[in-house]
Amino acid sequence: MELLLVLLVGILYSAGIYMMLRRSMVKLLLGLLLLGNGANILIFLTGGLTKGKPPIIKEANKTFLDVYADPVPQALILTAIVISFALTAFAIILLKKVYETTGSDDLDSMNIQDLDI
């Protein structure tokens, strides 16, 4: 199972970098989202996969005696999802305004500076 997730992280990273190197701003945003999802799965993998073991200590025990699910990576991923949603919403509005202003989403055409200063 972990090998499958490691392969998924590699695919998401490579697809994200490929999309970010394209000329379109929409593809740049999609690539950024793919990289973010790959990073979330990587954080999930570093916490270790533990099925059916909640991070709860019984009252009789002072410490964990068994394998448990680590809640820290899950909290980090949840925070990253919320931040990614806010970044995506802002970027979509920004892309819309840029497209309305310039009429294009091509990064190379926006890079040309006006020499009539």
PDB file of C-alpha atoms in Angstrom:
ATOM      1  CA  MET A   1       0.000   0.000   0.000  1.00  0.00           C
ATOM      2  CA  GLU A   2       2.793   2.416   0.871  1.00  0.00           C
ATOM      3  CA  LEU A   3       4.571   1.709  -2.404  1.00  0.00           C
ATOM      4  CA  LEU A   4       1.434   2.668  -4.307  1.00  0.00           C
ATOM      5  CA  LEU A   5       1.227   5.956  -2.412  1.00  0.00           C
ATOM      6  CA  VAL A   6       4.922   6.649  -3.013  1.00  0.00           C
ATOM      7  CA  LEU A   7       4.358   6.125  -6.739  1.00  0.00           C
ATOM      8  CA  LEU A   8       1.340   8.434  -6.572  1.00  0.00           C
ATOM      9  CA  VAL A   9       3.471  11.135  -4.914  1.00  0.00           C
ATOM     10  CA  GLY A  10       6.060  10.798  -7.688  1.00  0.00           C
ATOM     11  CA  ILE A  11       3.411  11.016 -10.395  1.00  0.00           C
ATOM     12  CA  LEU A  12       1.780  14.062  -8.780  1.00  0.00           C
ATOM     13  CA  TYR A  13       5.142  15.821  -8.379  1.00  0.00           C
ATOM     14  CA  SER A  14       6.237  15.122 -11.939  1.00  0.00           C
ATOM     15  CA  ALA A  15       2.865  16.118 -13.417  1.00  0.00           C
ATOM     16  CA  GLY A  16       2.806  19.261 -11.267  1.00  0.00           C
ATOM     17  CA  ILE A  17       6.277  20.356 -12.346  1.00  0.00           C
ATOM     18  CA  TYR A  18       5.443  19.613 -15.985  1.00  0.00           C
ATOM     19  CA  MET A  19       2.266  21.698 -15.777  1.00  0.00           C
ATOM     20  CA  MET A  20       4.094  24.564 -14.056  1.00  0.00           C
ATOM     21  CA  LEU A  21       6.596  24.745 -16.913  1.00  0.00           C
ATOM     22  CA  ARG A  22       3.852  25.326 -19.515  1.00  0.00           C
ATOM     23  CA  ARG A  23       3.098  28.807 -20.845  1.00  0.00           C
ATOM     24  CA  SER A  24      -0.503  29.069 -19.670  1.00  0.00           C
ATOM     25  CA  MET A  25      -1.328  30.575 -16.287  1.00  0.00           C
ATOM     26  CA  VAL A  26      -4.189  28.106 -15.840  1.00  0.00           C
ATOM     27  CA  LYS A  27      -1.773  25.201 -16.295  1.00  0.00           C
ATOM     28  CA  LEU A  28       0.567  26.889 -13.819  1.00  0.00           C
ATOM     29  CA  LEU A  29      -2.217  26.936 -11.241  1.00  0.00           C
ATOM     30  CA  LEU A  30      -3.142  23.301 -11.940  1.00  0.00           C
ATOM     31  CA  GLY A  31       0.509  22.321 -11.543  1.00  0.00           C
ATOM     32  CA  LEU A  32       0.662  24.136  -8.235  1.00  0.00           C
ATOM     33  CA  LEU A  33      -2.417  22.241  -7.050  1.00  0.00           C
ATOM     34  CA  LEU A  34      -0.896  18.911  -8.104  1.00  0.00           C
ATOM     35  CA  LEU A  35       2.300  19.710  -6.190  1.00  0.00           C
ATOM     36  CA  GLY A  36       0.261  20.607  -3.116  1.00  0.00           C
ATOM     37  CA  ASN A  37      -1.666  17.341  -3.251  1.00  0.00           C
ATOM     38  CA  GLY A  38       1.574  15.412  -3.690  1.00  0.00           C
ATOM     39  CA  ALA A  39       3.030  17.167  -0.638  1.00  0.00           C
ATOM     40  CA  ASN A  40      -0.090  16.323   1.405  1.00  0.00           C
ATOM     41  CA  ILE A  41       0.219  12.633   0.554  1.00  0.00           C
ATOM     42  CA  LEU A  42       3.941  12.764   1.375  1.00  0.00           C
ATOM     43  CA  ILE A  43       3.174  14.236   4.814  1.00  0.00           C
ATOM     44  CA  PHE A  44       0.575  11.507   5.276  1.00  0.00           C
ATOM     45  CA  LEU A  45       3.166   8.855   4.426  1.00  0.00           C
ATOM     46  CA  THR A  46       5.782  10.224   6.814  1.00  0.00           C
ATOM     47  CA  GLY A  47       3.306   9.836   9.686  1.00  0.00           C
ATOM     48  CA  GLY A  48       3.020   6.139   8.955  1.00  0.00           C
ATOM     49  CA  LEU A  49      -0.038   4.166   7.971  1.00  0.00           C
ATOM     50  CA  THR A  50      -1.885   2.678  10.936  1.00  0.00           C
ATOM     51  CA  LYS A  51      -5.321   1.167  10.407  1.00  0.00           C
ATOM     52  CA  GLY A  52      -7.940   1.142  13.117  1.00  0.00           C
ATOM     53  CA  LYS A  53      -5.765   2.465  15.939  1.00  0.00           C
ATOM     54  CA  PRO A  54      -6.975   5.807  17.330  1.00  0.00           C
ATOM     55  CA  PRO A  55      -4.558   8.077  19.253  1.00  0.00           C
ATOM     56  CA  ILE A  56      -6.365   7.603  22.558  1.00  0.00           C
ATOM     57  CA  ILE A  57      -4.752   6.552  25.858  1.00  0.00           C
ATOM     58  CA  LYS A  58      -6.900   4.523  28.230  1.00  0.00           C
ATOM     59  CA  GLU A  59      -7.270   5.935  31.730  1.00  0.00           C
ATOM     60  CA  ALA A  60      -5.335   3.061  33.284  1.00  0.00           C
ATOM     61  CA  ASN A  61      -2.264   3.673  31.098  1.00  0.00           C
ATOM     62  CA  LYS A  62       0.125   6.606  31.340  1.00  0.00           C
ATOM     63  CA  THR A  63       1.634   6.104  27.867  1.00  0.00           C
ATOM     64  CA  PHE A  64       0.805   4.385  24.596  1.00  0.00           C
ATOM     65  CA  LEU A  65       1.477   0.656  24.797  1.00  0.00           C
ATOM     66  CA  ASP A  66       0.411  -0.234  21.265  1.00  0.00           C
ATOM     67  CA  VAL A  67       0.833   1.153  17.766  1.00  0.00           C
ATOM     68  CA  TYR A  68      -1.354   4.223  17.293  1.00  0.00           C
ATOM     69  CA  ALA A  69      -2.301   6.680  14.574  1.00  0.00           C
ATOM     70  CA  ASP A  70      -0.273   9.893  14.801  1.00  0.00           C
ATOM     71  CA  PRO A  71      -2.659  12.897  14.737  1.00  0.00           C
ATOM     72  CA  VAL A  72       0.018  15.501  13.868  1.00  0.00           C
ATOM     73  CA  PRO A  73       0.350  14.661  10.129  1.00  0.00           C
ATOM     74  CA  GLN A  74      -3.425  14.582   9.845  1.00  0.00           C
ATOM     75  CA  ALA A  75      -3.679  18.050  11.415  1.00  0.00           C
ATOM     76  CA  LEU A  76      -0.941  19.354   9.109  1.00  0.00           C
ATOM     77  CA  ILE A  77      -2.721  17.994   6.049  1.00  0.00           C
ATOM     78  CA  LEU A  78      -6.035  19.490   7.130  1.00  0.00           C
ATOM     79  CA  THR A  79      -4.365  22.876   7.581  1.00  0.00           C
ATOM     80  CA  ALA A  80      -2.667  22.557   4.192  1.00  0.00           C
ATOM     81  CA  ILE A  81      -6.002  21.749   2.517  1.00  0.00           C
ATOM     82  CA  VAL A  82      -7.600  24.898   3.951  1.00  0.00           C
ATOM     83  CA  ILE A  83      -4.657  27.085   2.916  1.00  0.00           C
ATOM     84  CA  SER A  84      -4.617  25.480  -0.543  1.00  0.00           C
ATOM     85  CA  PHE A  85      -8.323  26.218  -0.977  1.00  0.00           C
ATOM     86  CA  ALA A  86      -7.801  29.884  -0.069  1.00  0.00           C
ATOM     87  CA  LEU A  87      -4.786  30.157  -2.387  1.00  0.00           C
ATOM     88  CA  THR A  88      -6.728  28.532  -5.230  1.00  0.00           C
ATOM     89  CA  ALA A  89      -9.708  30.848  -4.791  1.00  0.00           C
ATOM     90  CA  PHE A  90      -7.436  33.909  -4.793  1.00  0.00           C
ATOM     91  CA  ALA A  91      -5.477  32.658  -7.813  1.00  0.00           C
ATOM     92  CA  ILE A  92      -8.649  31.982  -9.826  1.00  0.00           C
ATOM     93  CA  ILE A  93      -9.893  35.529  -9.213  1.00  0.00           C
ATOM     94  CA  LEU A  94      -6.456  36.898 -10.080  1.00  0.00           C
ATOM     95  CA  LEU A  95      -6.318  34.833 -13.289  1.00  0.00           C
ATOM     96  CA  LYS A  96      -9.760  36.080 -14.274  1.00  0.00           C
ATOM     97  CA  LYS A  97      -8.723  39.722 -13.797  1.00  0.00           C
ATOM     98  CA  VAL A  98      -5.495  39.204 -15.736  1.00  0.00           C
ATOM     99  CA  TYR A  99      -7.396  37.561 -18.583  1.00  0.00           C
ATOM    100  CA  GLU A 100      -9.947  40.387 -18.656  1.00  0.00           C
ATOM    101  CA  THR A 101      -7.146  42.977 -18.735  1.00  0.00           C
ATOM    102  CA  THR A 102      -4.777  41.365 -21.226  1.00  0.00           C
ATOM    103  CA  GLY A 103      -7.086  39.053 -23.176  1.00  0.00           C
ATOM    104  CA  SER A 104      -4.629  36.172 -22.848  1.00  0.00           C
ATOM    105  CA  ASP A 105      -3.318  33.764 -20.239  1.00  0.00           C
ATOM    106  CA  ASP A 106       0.002  33.206 -22.037  1.00  0.00           C
ATOM    107  CA  LEU A 107       2.896  34.069 -19.745  1.00  0.00           C
ATOM    108  CA  ASP A 108       5.262  34.895 -22.616  1.00  0.00           C
ATOM    109  CA  SER A 109       2.931  37.503 -24.050  1.00  0.00           C
ATOM    110  CA  MET A 110       2.678  39.186 -20.641  1.00  0.00           C
ATOM    111  CA  ASN A 111       6.456  39.227 -20.275  1.00  0.00           C
ATOM    112  CA  ILE A 112       6.951  41.666 -23.144  1.00  0.00           C
ATOM    113  CA  GLN A 113       7.388  45.155 -21.775  1.00  0.00           C
ATOM    114  CA  ASP A 114       6.079  48.282 -23.420  1.00  0.00           C
ATOM    115  CA  LEU A 115       9.016  50.384 -24.653  1.00  0.00           C
ATOM    116  CA  ASP A 116       6.970  53.585 -25.173  1.00  0.00           C
ATOM    117  CA  ILE A 117       7.710  55.039 -21.767  1.00  0.00           C
TER     118      ILE A 117
END
